[in-house]
Amino acid sequence: MNKVEEFEELRPLLFSIAYRILGSVAEAEDAVQEAWLRFDGSGTRIASAKAFLSATVTRISIDVLRSARVRREEYVGPWLPEPLLGDPYQDPARSAELADSVSMAALLLLERLSPLERSVFVLREVFGFGFDEVAASVGRSEAACRQLLVRVRRHMRAGRPRFEADHRERQELATRFFDALKDGDVGGLRDLLAADVHLVGDGGGKAPQLARAVHGPENVARLLASVFPLMARIDVTFEPHEINGRPGAIFHDREGRVLHTLALDVCDGRIRTIRAVINPDKLARLGPVADAWAVDRELKRVRDRTR
């Protein structure tokens, strides 16, 4: 097997590592490409392509995340991970860890960690790397990595929901949610929402977005039921689709361009969090992106005519 074949075989793993560290599809793809350039340009004999490339992409991702942290501190409004429609890396032996770690809720928990802590957790807990491999990847001793992981595990356990529904239950609940959304059914939506539900949108200052998160089943249900029937009147459509391994949908304007994504977190049989990504920079890899400002202006005209 030549270098190109070795790299292409490992590409799904490398992207999945980088995405979980960075929370950005674009930055993860760039990190993987940079890892390839270093692999291809290496003049020494590499005993293990997997060890070399996973360590390289991890170090690149750590450096990128450190600079990204500064940008995210200046981000306009809430920051959400870039939507991922499908994880390219699959491992039946670790399917539960892989699915859970790519959810927006898990990525936002990881966002509170330092780049080093985040990398150690991803390599060890998600992908099952040995502590010797983790230590080599992050440039720390095995003992230091073990100590870091104890602290990170405690943080992740404290932040996770008490109980998450299984895949079938999540999908059934999502189907009922989107049916009620399409009908503008306030009561139907309210019955599906948790008492502490909140709706948050990420426009990054580049698209219309909520001034702040909306909390409570009554407020969230009324907002959704008032907006989406109006969107249907200007030919905005949606297709159910898993977003970061959780039920959601991709919304399109009348030209079929991507307007935004919606992802649902389900806990104890109710929808606990609704996350909308509207920032066009985070939608570009899903297809041609709609002009959200133009859609918003059209919505306002329709709303004014119905008053």
PDB file of C-alpha atoms in Angstrom:
ATOM      1  CA  MET A   1       0.000   0.000   0.000  1.00  0.00           C
ATOM      2  CA  ASN A   2       1.450   3.376  -1.001  1.00  0.00           C
ATOM      3  CA  LYS A   3       1.235   6.631   0.958  1.00  0.00           C
ATOM      4  CA  VAL A   4      -1.869   7.900  -0.809  1.00  0.00           C
ATOM      5  CA  GLU A   5      -3.744   4.648  -0.174  1.00  0.00           C
ATOM      6  CA  GLU A   6      -2.670   4.581   3.478  1.00  0.00           C
ATOM      7  CA  PHE A   7      -3.819   8.154   3.964  1.00  0.00           C
ATOM      8  CA  GLU A   8      -7.171   7.679   2.212  1.00  0.00           C
ATOM      9  CA  GLU A   9      -7.890   4.629   4.351  1.00  0.00           C
ATOM     10  CA  LEU A  10      -7.272   6.695   7.486  1.00  0.00           C
ATOM     11  CA  ARG A  11      -8.960   9.902   6.301  1.00  0.00           C
ATOM     12  CA  PRO A  12     -12.372   9.165   7.943  1.00  0.00           C
ATOM     13  CA  LEU A  13     -10.688   8.568  11.304  1.00  0.00           C
ATOM     14  CA  LEU A  14      -8.541  11.681  11.000  1.00  0.00           C
ATOM     15  CA  PHE A  15     -11.507  13.888  10.115  1.00  0.00           C
ATOM     16  CA  SER A  16     -13.560  12.475  12.984  1.00  0.00           C
ATOM     17  CA  ILE A  17     -10.780  13.180  15.483  1.00  0.00           C
ATOM     18  CA  ALA A  18     -10.290  16.724  14.174  1.00  0.00           C
ATOM     19  CA  TYR A  19     -14.005  17.542  14.073  1.00  0.00           C
ATOM     20  CA  ARG A  20     -14.542  16.513  17.688  1.00  0.00           C
ATOM     21  CA  ILE A  21     -11.610  18.635  18.799  1.00  0.00           C
ATOM     22  CA  LEU A  22     -12.576  21.657  16.686  1.00  0.00           C
ATOM     23  CA  GLY A  23     -16.369  21.527  16.291  1.00  0.00           C
ATOM     24  CA  SER A  24     -15.938  22.806  12.738  1.00  0.00           C
ATOM     25  CA  VAL A  25     -16.182  20.833   9.503  1.00  0.00           C
ATOM     26  CA  ALA A  26     -14.134  23.397   7.575  1.00  0.00           C
ATOM     27  CA  GLU A  27     -11.340  23.548  10.151  1.00  0.00           C
ATOM     28  CA  ALA A  28     -11.309  19.748  10.491  1.00  0.00           C
ATOM     29  CA  GLU A  29     -10.953  19.325   6.726  1.00  0.00           C
ATOM     30  CA  ASP A  30      -8.079  21.834   6.716  1.00  0.00           C
ATOM     31  CA  ALA A  31      -6.367  19.995   9.590  1.00  0.00           C
ATOM     32  CA  VAL A  32      -6.624  16.686   7.734  1.00  0.00           C
ATOM     33  CA  GLN A  33      -5.189  18.254   4.585  1.00  0.00           C
ATOM     34  CA  GLU A  34      -2.269  19.718   6.543  1.00  0.00           C
ATOM     35  CA  ALA A  35      -1.651  16.292   8.122  1.00  0.00           C
ATOM     36  CA  TRP A  36      -1.445  14.797   4.630  1.00  0.00           C
ATOM     37  CA  LEU A  37       1.107  17.402   3.534  1.00  0.00           C
ATOM     38  CA  ARG A  38       3.310  16.588   6.524  1.00  0.00           C
ATOM     39  CA  PHE A  39       2.899  12.851   5.956  1.00  0.00           C
ATOM     40  CA  ASP A  40       3.692  13.132   2.253  1.00  0.00           C
ATOM     41  CA  GLY A  41       6.645  15.417   2.902  1.00  0.00           C
ATOM     42  CA  SER A  42       8.189  13.294   5.629  1.00  0.00           C
ATOM     43  CA  GLY A  43      11.640  12.128   4.598  1.00  0.00           C
ATOM     44  CA  THR A  44      11.939   9.502   7.338  1.00  0.00           C
ATOM     45  CA  ARG A  45      10.503   6.007   7.361  1.00  0.00           C
ATOM     46  CA  ILE A  46       7.223   5.949   9.275  1.00  0.00           C
ATOM     47  CA  ALA A  47       6.580   2.715  11.168  1.00  0.00           C
ATOM     48  CA  SER A  48       2.850   3.339  11.641  1.00  0.00           C
ATOM     49  CA  ALA A  49       0.870   5.657   9.378  1.00  0.00           C
ATOM     50  CA  LYS A  50      -2.040   5.602  11.825  1.00  0.00           C
ATOM     51  CA  ALA A  51       0.131   6.637  14.778  1.00  0.00           C
ATOM     52  CA  PHE A  52       1.889   9.358  12.804  1.00  0.00           C
ATOM     53  CA  LEU A  53      -1.227  10.811  11.196  1.00  0.00           C
ATOM     54  CA  SER A  54      -3.461  10.686  14.271  1.00  0.00           C
ATOM     55  CA  ALA A  55      -0.758  12.403  16.342  1.00  0.00           C
ATOM     56  CA  THR A  56      -0.190  14.967  13.596  1.00  0.00           C
ATOM     57  CA  VAL A  57      -3.847  15.834  13.078  1.00  0.00           C
ATOM     58  CA  THR A  58      -4.319  16.076  16.858  1.00  0.00           C
ATOM     59  CA  ARG A  59      -1.452  18.530  17.272  1.00  0.00           C
ATOM     60  CA  ILE A  60      -2.633  20.601  14.326  1.00  0.00           C
ATOM     61  CA  SER A  61      -6.156  20.666  15.763  1.00  0.00           C
ATOM     62  CA  ILE A  62      -4.870  21.766  19.184  1.00  0.00           C
ATOM     63  CA  ASP A  63      -3.025  24.685  17.581  1.00  0.00           C
ATOM     64  CA  VAL A  64      -6.065  25.648  15.478  1.00  0.00           C
ATOM     65  CA  LEU A  65      -8.381  25.442  18.496  1.00  0.00           C
ATOM     66  CA  ARG A  66      -6.157  27.741  20.547  1.00  0.00           C
ATOM     67  CA  SER A  67      -6.467  30.476  17.929  1.00  0.00           C
ATOM     68  CA  ALA A  68     -10.154  29.702  17.331  1.00  0.00           C
ATOM     69  CA  ARG A  69     -10.867  30.270  21.035  1.00  0.00           C
ATOM     70  CA  VAL A  70      -9.915  33.928  20.637  1.00  0.00           C
ATOM     71  CA  ARG A  71     -12.280  34.326  17.665  1.00  0.00           C
ATOM     72  CA  ARG A  72     -15.104  32.574  19.488  1.00  0.00           C
ATOM     73  CA  GLU A  73     -14.796  34.959  22.423  1.00  0.00           C
ATOM     74  CA  GLU A  74     -15.642  37.764  19.974  1.00  0.00           C
ATOM     75  CA  TYR A  75     -18.390  35.789  18.221  1.00  0.00           C
ATOM     76  CA  VAL A  76     -21.711  37.591  17.811  1.00  0.00           C
ATOM     77  CA  GLY A  77     -24.384  35.722  19.774  1.00  0.00           C
ATOM     78  CA  PRO A  78     -24.315  32.063  20.817  1.00  0.00           C
ATOM     79  CA  TRP A  79     -21.718  29.848  19.138  1.00  0.00           C
ATOM     80  CA  LEU A  80     -22.791  26.378  17.982  1.00  0.00           C
ATOM     81  CA  PRO A  81     -20.737  23.665  16.269  1.00  0.00           C
ATOM     82  CA  GLU A  82     -20.864  23.466  12.497  1.00  0.00           C
ATOM     83  CA  PRO A  83     -23.594  20.942  11.555  1.00  0.00           C
ATOM     84  CA  LEU A  84     -22.379  17.474  10.616  1.00  0.00           C
ATOM     85  CA  LEU A  85     -24.791  15.327   8.603  1.00  0.00           C
ATOM     86  CA  GLY A  86     -22.865  12.077   8.869  1.00  0.00           C
ATOM     87  CA  ASP A  87     -19.749  10.862  10.668  1.00  0.00           C
ATOM     88  CA  PRO A  88     -17.446   9.320   8.034  1.00  0.00           C
ATOM     89  CA  TYR A  89     -15.726   7.057  10.567  1.00  0.00           C
ATOM     90  CA  GLN A  90     -17.561   3.960  11.757  1.00  0.00           C
ATOM     91  CA  ASP A  91     -16.445   1.389  14.308  1.00  0.00           C
ATOM     92  CA  PRO A  92     -19.085  -1.126  15.492  1.00  0.00           C
ATOM     93  CA  ALA A  93     -17.114  -1.739  18.676  1.00  0.00           C
ATOM     94  CA  ARG A  94     -17.343   1.936  19.645  1.00  0.00           C
ATOM     95  CA  SER A  95     -20.595   2.970  17.976  1.00  0.00           C
ATOM     96  CA  ALA A  96     -22.179   4.303  21.193  1.00  0.00           C
ATOM     97  CA  GLU A  97     -19.178   6.481  22.059  1.00  0.00           C
ATOM     98  CA  LEU A  98     -18.908   7.768  18.504  1.00  0.00           C
ATOM     99  CA  ALA A  99     -22.593   8.682  18.252  1.00  0.00           C
ATOM    100  CA  ASP A 100     -22.731  10.375  21.636  1.00  0.00           C
ATOM    101  CA  SER A 101     -19.511  12.350  21.205  1.00  0.00           C
ATOM    102  CA  VAL A 102     -20.594  14.008  17.959  1.00  0.00           C
ATOM    103  CA  SER A 103     -23.855  15.445  19.320  1.00  0.00           C
ATOM    104  CA  MET A 104     -24.041  19.214  19.704  1.00  0.00           C
ATOM    105  CA  ALA A 105     -24.644  18.820  23.435  1.00  0.00           C
ATOM    106  CA  ALA A 106     -21.415  16.819  23.833  1.00  0.00           C
ATOM    107  CA  LEU A 107     -19.422  19.191  21.619  1.00  0.00           C
ATOM    108  CA  LEU A 108     -20.614  22.170  23.654  1.00  0.00           C
ATOM    109  CA  LEU A 109     -19.509  20.400  26.838  1.00  0.00           C
ATOM    110  CA  LEU A 110     -16.117  19.794  25.243  1.00  0.00           C
ATOM    111  CA  GLU A 111     -15.976  23.475  24.320  1.00  0.00           C
ATOM    112  CA  ARG A 112     -15.541  24.293  28.025  1.00  0.00           C
ATOM    113  CA  LEU A 113     -12.329  22.264  28.195  1.00  0.00           C
ATOM    114  CA  SER A 114      -8.833  23.355  27.312  1.00  0.00           C
ATOM    115  CA  PRO A 115      -7.570  22.171  23.908  1.00  0.00           C
ATOM    116  CA  LEU A 116      -5.294  19.667  25.650  1.00  0.00           C
ATOM    117  CA  GLU A 117      -8.078  18.254  27.838  1.00  0.00           C
ATOM    118  CA  ARG A 118     -10.396  18.030  24.870  1.00  0.00           C
ATOM    119  CA  SER A 119      -7.835  16.137  22.794  1.00  0.00           C
ATOM    120  CA  VAL A 120      -7.043  13.647  25.552  1.00  0.00           C
ATOM    121  CA  PHE A 121     -10.750  12.918  26.043  1.00  0.00           C
ATOM    122  CA  VAL A 122     -11.415  12.499  22.319  1.00  0.00           C
ATOM    123  CA  LEU A 123      -8.485  10.163  21.710  1.00  0.00           C
ATOM    124  CA  ARG A 124      -8.952   8.009  24.805  1.00  0.00           C
ATOM    125  CA  GLU A 125     -12.696   7.964  25.522  1.00  0.00           C
ATOM    126  CA  VAL A 126     -14.113   8.273  22.024  1.00  0.00           C
ATOM    127  CA  PHE A 127     -11.574   6.403  19.882  1.00  0.00           C
ATOM    128  CA  GLY A 128     -10.054   4.111  22.492  1.00  0.00           C
ATOM    129  CA  PHE A 129      -6.400   5.026  21.936  1.00  0.00           C
ATOM    130  CA  GLY A 130      -3.938   3.623  24.469  1.00  0.00           C
ATOM    131  CA  PHE A 131      -2.462   6.069  26.958  1.00  0.00           C
ATOM    132  CA  ASP A 132       0.927   5.669  25.270  1.00  0.00           C
ATOM    133  CA  GLU A 133      -0.628   6.784  21.966  1.00  0.00           C
ATOM    134  CA  VAL A 134      -2.506   9.650  23.634  1.00  0.00           C
ATOM    135  CA  ALA A 135       0.659  10.848  25.368  1.00  0.00           C
ATOM    136  CA  ALA A 136       2.631  10.764  22.129  1.00  0.00           C
ATOM    137  CA  SER A 137      -0.128  12.672  20.310  1.00  0.00           C
ATOM    138  CA  VAL A 138      -0.428  15.535  22.795  1.00  0.00           C
ATOM    139  CA  GLY A 139       3.189  15.715  23.947  1.00  0.00           C
ATOM    140  CA  ARG A 140       2.555  14.921  27.605  1.00  0.00           C
ATOM    141  CA  SER A 141       3.469  12.015  29.869  1.00  0.00           C
ATOM    142  CA  GLU A 142       1.093   9.067  30.296  1.00  0.00           C
ATOM    143  CA  ALA A 143       0.668  10.000  33.973  1.00  0.00           C
ATOM    144  CA  ALA A 144      -0.302  13.561  33.065  1.00  0.00           C
ATOM    145  CA  CYS A 145      -2.814  12.295  30.512  1.00  0.00           C
ATOM    146  CA  ARG A 146      -4.388   9.962  33.068  1.00  0.00           C
ATOM    147  CA  GLN A 147      -4.798  12.843  35.515  1.00  0.00           C
ATOM    148  CA  LEU A 148      -6.308  15.058  32.836  1.00  0.00           C
ATOM    149  CA  LEU A 149      -8.776  12.359  31.868  1.00  0.00           C
ATOM    150  CA  VAL A 150     -10.023  11.875  35.439  1.00  0.00           C
ATOM    151  CA  ARG A 151     -10.879  15.568  35.621  1.00  0.00           C
ATOM    152  CA  VAL A 152     -12.481  15.619  32.181  1.00  0.00           C
ATOM    153  CA  ARG A 153     -14.613  12.533  32.857  1.00  0.00           C
ATOM    154  CA  ARG A 154     -15.999  14.225  35.959  1.00  0.00           C
ATOM    155  CA  HIS A 155     -16.849  17.332  33.956  1.00  0.00           C
ATOM    156  CA  MET A 156     -18.543  15.370  31.174  1.00  0.00           C
ATOM    157  CA  ARG A 157     -20.602  13.247  33.582  1.00  0.00           C
ATOM    158  CA  ALA A 158     -21.821  16.348  35.430  1.00  0.00           C
ATOM    159  CA  GLY A 159     -22.932  18.070  32.238  1.00  0.00           C
ATOM    160  CA  ARG A 160     -24.710  15.192  30.520  1.00  0.00           C
ATOM    161  CA  PRO A 161     -28.513  14.795  30.702  1.00  0.00           C
ATOM    162  CA  ARG A 162     -29.838  12.362  33.281  1.00  0.00           C
ATOM    163  CA  PHE A 163     -31.341  10.117  30.600  1.00  0.00           C
ATOM    164  CA  GLU A 164     -31.276  10.221  26.838  1.00  0.00           C
ATOM    165  CA  ALA A 165     -33.835   8.412  24.719  1.00  0.00           C
ATOM    166  CA  ASP A 166     -32.802   5.607  22.405  1.00  0.00           C
ATOM    167  CA  HIS A 167     -32.617   6.188  18.676  1.00  0.00           C
ATOM    168  CA  ARG A 168     -36.116   4.926  17.891  1.00  0.00           C
ATOM    169  CA  GLU A 169     -37.751   7.011  20.620  1.00  0.00           C
ATOM    170  CA  ARG A 170     -35.879  10.126  19.488  1.00  0.00           C
ATOM    171  CA  GLN A 171     -37.007   9.637  15.899  1.00  0.00           C
ATOM    172  CA  GLU A 172     -40.649   9.077  16.869  1.00  0.00           C
ATOM    173  CA  LEU A 173     -40.646  12.200  19.007  1.00  0.00           C
ATOM    174  CA  ALA A 174     -39.005  14.189  16.209  1.00  0.00           C
ATOM    175  CA  THR A 175     -41.650  13.046  13.704  1.00  0.00           C
ATOM    176  CA  ARG A 176     -44.420  14.274  16.009  1.00  0.00           C
ATOM    177  CA  PHE A 177     -42.540  17.543  16.559  1.00  0.00           C
ATOM    178  CA  PHE A 178     -42.131  18.315  12.869  1.00  0.00           C
ATOM    179  CA  ASP A 179     -45.753  17.372  12.142  1.00  0.00           C
ATOM    180  CA  ALA A 180     -46.912  19.834  14.816  1.00  0.00           C
ATOM    181  CA  LEU A 181     -44.456  22.427  13.503  1.00  0.00           C
ATOM    182  CA  LYS A 182     -45.841  22.125   9.984  1.00  0.00           C
ATOM    183  CA  ASP A 183     -49.382  22.594  11.295  1.00  0.00           C
ATOM    184  CA  GLY A 184     -48.521  25.486  13.618  1.00  0.00           C
ATOM    185  CA  ASP A 185     -50.004  23.413  16.456  1.00  0.00           C
ATOM    186  CA  VAL A 186     -49.104  25.245  19.685  1.00  0.00           C
ATOM    187  CA  GLY A 187     -50.612  22.593  21.950  1.00  0.00           C
ATOM    188  CA  GLY A 188     -49.032  19.748  20.041  1.00  0.00           C
ATOM    189  CA  LEU A 189     -45.610  21.387  20.240  1.00  0.00           C
ATOM    190  CA  ARG A 190     -45.991  22.305  23.900  1.00  0.00           C
ATOM    191  CA  ASP A 191     -46.794  18.695  24.824  1.00  0.00           C
ATOM    192  CA  LEU A 192     -43.488  17.535  23.348  1.00  0.00           C
ATOM    193  CA  LEU A 193     -41.268  20.069  25.115  1.00  0.00           C
ATOM    194  CA  ALA A 194     -39.507  19.648  28.456  1.00  0.00           C
ATOM    195  CA  ALA A 195     -40.246  22.081  31.272  1.00  0.00           C
ATOM    196  CA  ASP A 196     -36.737  23.512  30.942  1.00  0.00           C
ATOM    197  CA  VAL A 197     -36.668  23.548  27.134  1.00  0.00           C
ATOM    198  CA  HIS A 198     -34.760  26.298  25.376  1.00  0.00           C
ATOM    199  CA  LEU A 199     -34.386  27.379  21.773  1.00  0.00           C
ATOM    200  CA  VAL A 200     -31.092  28.904  20.669  1.00  0.00           C
ATOM    201  CA  GLY A 201     -29.920  30.155  17.280  1.00  0.00           C
ATOM    202  CA  ASP A 202     -26.446  30.754  15.863  1.00  0.00           C
ATOM    203  CA  GLY A 203     -26.358  33.457  13.194  1.00  0.00           C
ATOM    204  CA  GLY A 204     -22.899  34.765  14.019  1.00  0.00           C
ATOM    205  CA  GLY A 205     -24.019  38.290  13.119  1.00  0.00           C
ATOM    206  CA  LYS A 206     -24.277  37.170   9.482  1.00  0.00           C
ATOM    207  CA  ALA A 207     -27.952  36.167   9.434  1.00  0.00           C
ATOM    208  CA  PRO A 208     -31.141  37.070  11.325  1.00  0.00           C
ATOM    209  CA  GLN A 209     -31.157  35.407  14.713  1.00  0.00           C
ATOM    210  CA  LEU A 210     -32.893  35.500  18.064  1.00  0.00           C
ATOM    211  CA  ALA A 211     -31.713  38.302  20.320  1.00  0.00           C
ATOM    212  CA  ARG A 212     -31.415  35.723  23.087  1.00  0.00           C
ATOM    213  CA  ALA A 213     -32.370  32.127  23.808  1.00  0.00           C
ATOM    214  CA  VAL A 214     -36.091  31.443  24.301  1.00  0.00           C
ATOM    215  CA  HIS A 215     -36.967  29.439  27.415  1.00  0.00           C
ATOM    216  CA  GLY A 216     -40.000  27.456  28.558  1.00  0.00           C
ATOM    217  CA  PRO A 217     -42.464  25.247  26.652  1.00  0.00           C
ATOM    218  CA  GLU A 218     -45.136  27.927  26.244  1.00  0.00           C
ATOM    219  CA  ASN A 219     -42.766  30.559  24.843  1.00  0.00           C
ATOM    220  CA  VAL A 220     -40.942  28.138  22.563  1.00  0.00           C
ATOM    221  CA  ALA A 221     -44.149  26.529  21.271  1.00  0.00           C
ATOM    222  CA  ARG A 222     -45.799  29.872  20.526  1.00  0.00           C
ATOM    223  CA  LEU A 223     -42.737  31.224  18.747  1.00  0.00           C
ATOM    224  CA  LEU A 224     -42.335  28.136  16.567  1.00  0.00           C
ATOM    225  CA  ALA A 225     -46.053  27.896  15.805  1.00  0.00           C
ATOM    226  CA  SER A 226     -46.152  31.547  14.737  1.00  0.00           C
ATOM    227  CA  VAL A 227     -43.037  31.501  12.522  1.00  0.00           C
ATOM    228  CA  PHE A 228     -43.105  28.253  10.582  1.00  0.00           C
ATOM    229  CA  PRO A 229     -46.578  28.520   9.015  1.00  0.00           C
ATOM    230  CA  LEU A 230     -45.466  31.926   7.701  1.00  0.00           C
ATOM    231  CA  MET A 231     -42.313  30.354   6.318  1.00  0.00           C
ATOM    232  CA  ALA A 232     -44.421  27.779   4.476  1.00  0.00           C
ATOM    233  CA  ARG A 233     -46.336  30.616   2.822  1.00  0.00           C
ATOM    234  CA  ILE A 234     -43.133  31.842   1.177  1.00  0.00           C
ATOM    235  CA  ASP A 235     -42.277  28.284   0.095  1.00  0.00           C
ATOM    236  CA  VAL A 236     -39.700  27.502   2.763  1.00  0.00           C
ATOM    237  CA  THR A 237     -39.558  23.721   3.106  1.00  0.00           C
ATOM    238  CA  PHE A 238     -37.693  21.298   5.318  1.00  0.00           C
ATOM    239  CA  GLU A 239     -36.460  17.738   5.115  1.00  0.00           C
ATOM    240  CA  PRO A 240     -35.935  15.685   8.278  1.00  0.00           C
ATOM    241  CA  HIS A 241     -32.294  14.721   8.625  1.00  0.00           C
ATOM    242  CA  GLU A 242     -30.007  13.656  11.437  1.00  0.00           C
ATOM    243  CA  ILE A 243     -27.815  16.539  12.544  1.00  0.00           C
ATOM    244  CA  ASN A 244     -24.753  15.523  14.570  1.00  0.00           C
ATOM    245  CA  GLY A 245     -26.303  12.141  15.219  1.00  0.00           C
ATOM    246  CA  ARG A 246     -29.546  13.578  16.609  1.00  0.00           C
ATOM    247  CA  PRO A 247     -32.928  14.141  14.936  1.00  0.00           C
ATOM    248  CA  GLY A 248     -33.274  17.404  13.078  1.00  0.00           C
ATOM    249  CA  ALA A 249     -34.025  18.971   9.735  1.00  0.00           C
ATOM    250  CA  ILE A 250     -32.516  21.054   6.963  1.00  0.00           C
ATOM    251  CA  PHE A 251     -34.603  24.034   5.848  1.00  0.00           C
ATOM    252  CA  HIS A 252     -34.526  25.351   2.259  1.00  0.00           C
ATOM    253  CA  ASP A 253     -35.807  28.454   0.533  1.00  0.00           C
ATOM    254  CA  ARG A 254     -38.010  28.250  -2.565  1.00  0.00           C
ATOM    255  CA  GLU A 255     -34.919  27.852  -4.754  1.00  0.00           C
ATOM    256  CA  GLY A 256     -33.778  24.826  -2.757  1.00  0.00           C
ATOM    257  CA  ARG A 257     -30.911  26.652  -1.092  1.00  0.00           C
ATOM    258  CA  VAL A 258     -30.005  25.875   2.523  1.00  0.00           C
ATOM    259  CA  LEU A 259     -31.569  28.359   4.943  1.00  0.00           C
ATOM    260  CA  HIS A 260     -30.703  26.784   8.276  1.00  0.00           C
ATOM    261  CA  THR A 261     -30.560  23.524  10.228  1.00  0.00           C
ATOM    262  CA  LEU A 262     -32.507  22.548  13.325  1.00  0.00           C
ATOM    263  CA  ALA A 263     -31.292  19.892  15.780  1.00  0.00           C
ATOM    264  CA  LEU A 264     -33.232  18.420  18.706  1.00  0.00           C
ATOM    265  CA  ASP A 265     -31.925  17.072  22.012  1.00  0.00           C
ATOM    266  CA  VAL A 266     -34.286  14.584  23.654  1.00  0.00           C
ATOM    267  CA  CYS A 267     -34.225  13.784  27.370  1.00  0.00           C
ATOM    268  CA  ASP A 268     -36.732  11.893  29.536  1.00  0.00           C
ATOM    269  CA  GLY A 269     -39.185  11.610  26.652  1.00  0.00           C
ATOM    270  CA  ARG A 270     -39.287  15.334  25.908  1.00  0.00           C
ATOM    271  CA  ILE A 271     -37.383  17.764  23.700  1.00  0.00           C
ATOM    272  CA  ARG A 272     -35.001  19.636  25.936  1.00  0.00           C
ATOM    273  CA  THR A 273     -33.023  21.795  23.510  1.00  0.00           C
ATOM    274  CA  ILE A 274     -33.624  23.075  19.976  1.00  0.00           C
ATOM    275  CA  ARG A 275     -30.565  24.440  18.200  1.00  0.00           C
ATOM    276  CA  ALA A 276     -30.742  26.349  14.924  1.00  0.00           C
ATOM    277  CA  VAL A 277     -27.604  27.067  12.911  1.00  0.00           C
ATOM    278  CA  ILE A 278     -28.253  30.019  10.574  1.00  0.00           C
ATOM    279  CA  ASN A 279     -24.723  31.375  10.075  1.00  0.00           C
ATOM    280  CA  PRO A 280     -24.122  30.953   6.318  1.00  0.00           C
ATOM    281  CA  ASP A 281     -20.429  30.221   6.896  1.00  0.00           C
ATOM    282  CA  LYS A 282     -21.431  27.052   8.735  1.00  0.00           C
ATOM    283  CA  LEU A 283     -23.892  25.910   6.064  1.00  0.00           C
ATOM    284  CA  ALA A 284     -21.740  26.150   2.942  1.00  0.00           C
ATOM    285  CA  ARG A 285     -20.779  22.463   2.983  1.00  0.00           C
ATOM    286  CA  LEU A 286     -24.447  21.425   2.915  1.00  0.00           C
ATOM    287  CA  GLY A 287     -25.095  23.022  -0.476  1.00  0.00           C
ATOM    288  CA  PRO A 288     -25.850  26.455  -1.965  1.00  0.00           C
ATOM    289  CA  VAL A 289     -26.798  28.817   0.884  1.00  0.00           C
ATOM    290  CA  ALA A 290     -29.928  30.991   0.915  1.00  0.00           C
ATOM    291  CA  ASP A 291     -29.964  34.722   1.541  1.00  0.00           C
ATOM    292  CA  ALA A 292     -31.410  34.609   5.047  1.00  0.00           C
ATOM    293  CA  TRP A 293     -31.809  38.403   5.170  1.00  0.00           C
ATOM    294  CA  ALA A 294     -33.975  38.348   2.021  1.00  0.00           C
ATOM    295  CA  VAL A 295     -36.086  35.533   3.479  1.00  0.00           C
ATOM    296  CA  ASP A 296     -36.475  37.506   6.692  1.00  0.00           C
ATOM    297  CA  ARG A 297     -37.665  40.598   4.797  1.00  0.00           C
ATOM    298  CA  GLU A 298     -40.204  38.520   2.904  1.00  0.00           C
ATOM    299  CA  LEU A 299     -41.432  36.977   6.150  1.00  0.00           C
ATOM    300  CA  LYS A 300     -41.974  40.421   7.629  1.00  0.00           C
ATOM    301  CA  ARG A 301     -44.023  41.493   4.590  1.00  0.00           C
ATOM    302  CA  VAL A 302     -46.213  38.395   4.901  1.00  0.00           C
ATOM    303  CA  ARG A 303     -46.632  38.988   8.639  1.00  0.00           C
ATOM    304  CA  ASP A 304     -47.626  42.612   8.072  1.00  0.00           C
ATOM    305  CA  ARG A 305     -50.264  41.607   5.502  1.00  0.00           C
ATOM    306  CA  THR A 306     -51.856  39.104   7.884  1.00  0.00           C
ATOM    307  CA  ARG A 307     -52.254  41.532  10.767  1.00  0.00           C
TER     308      ARG A 307
END
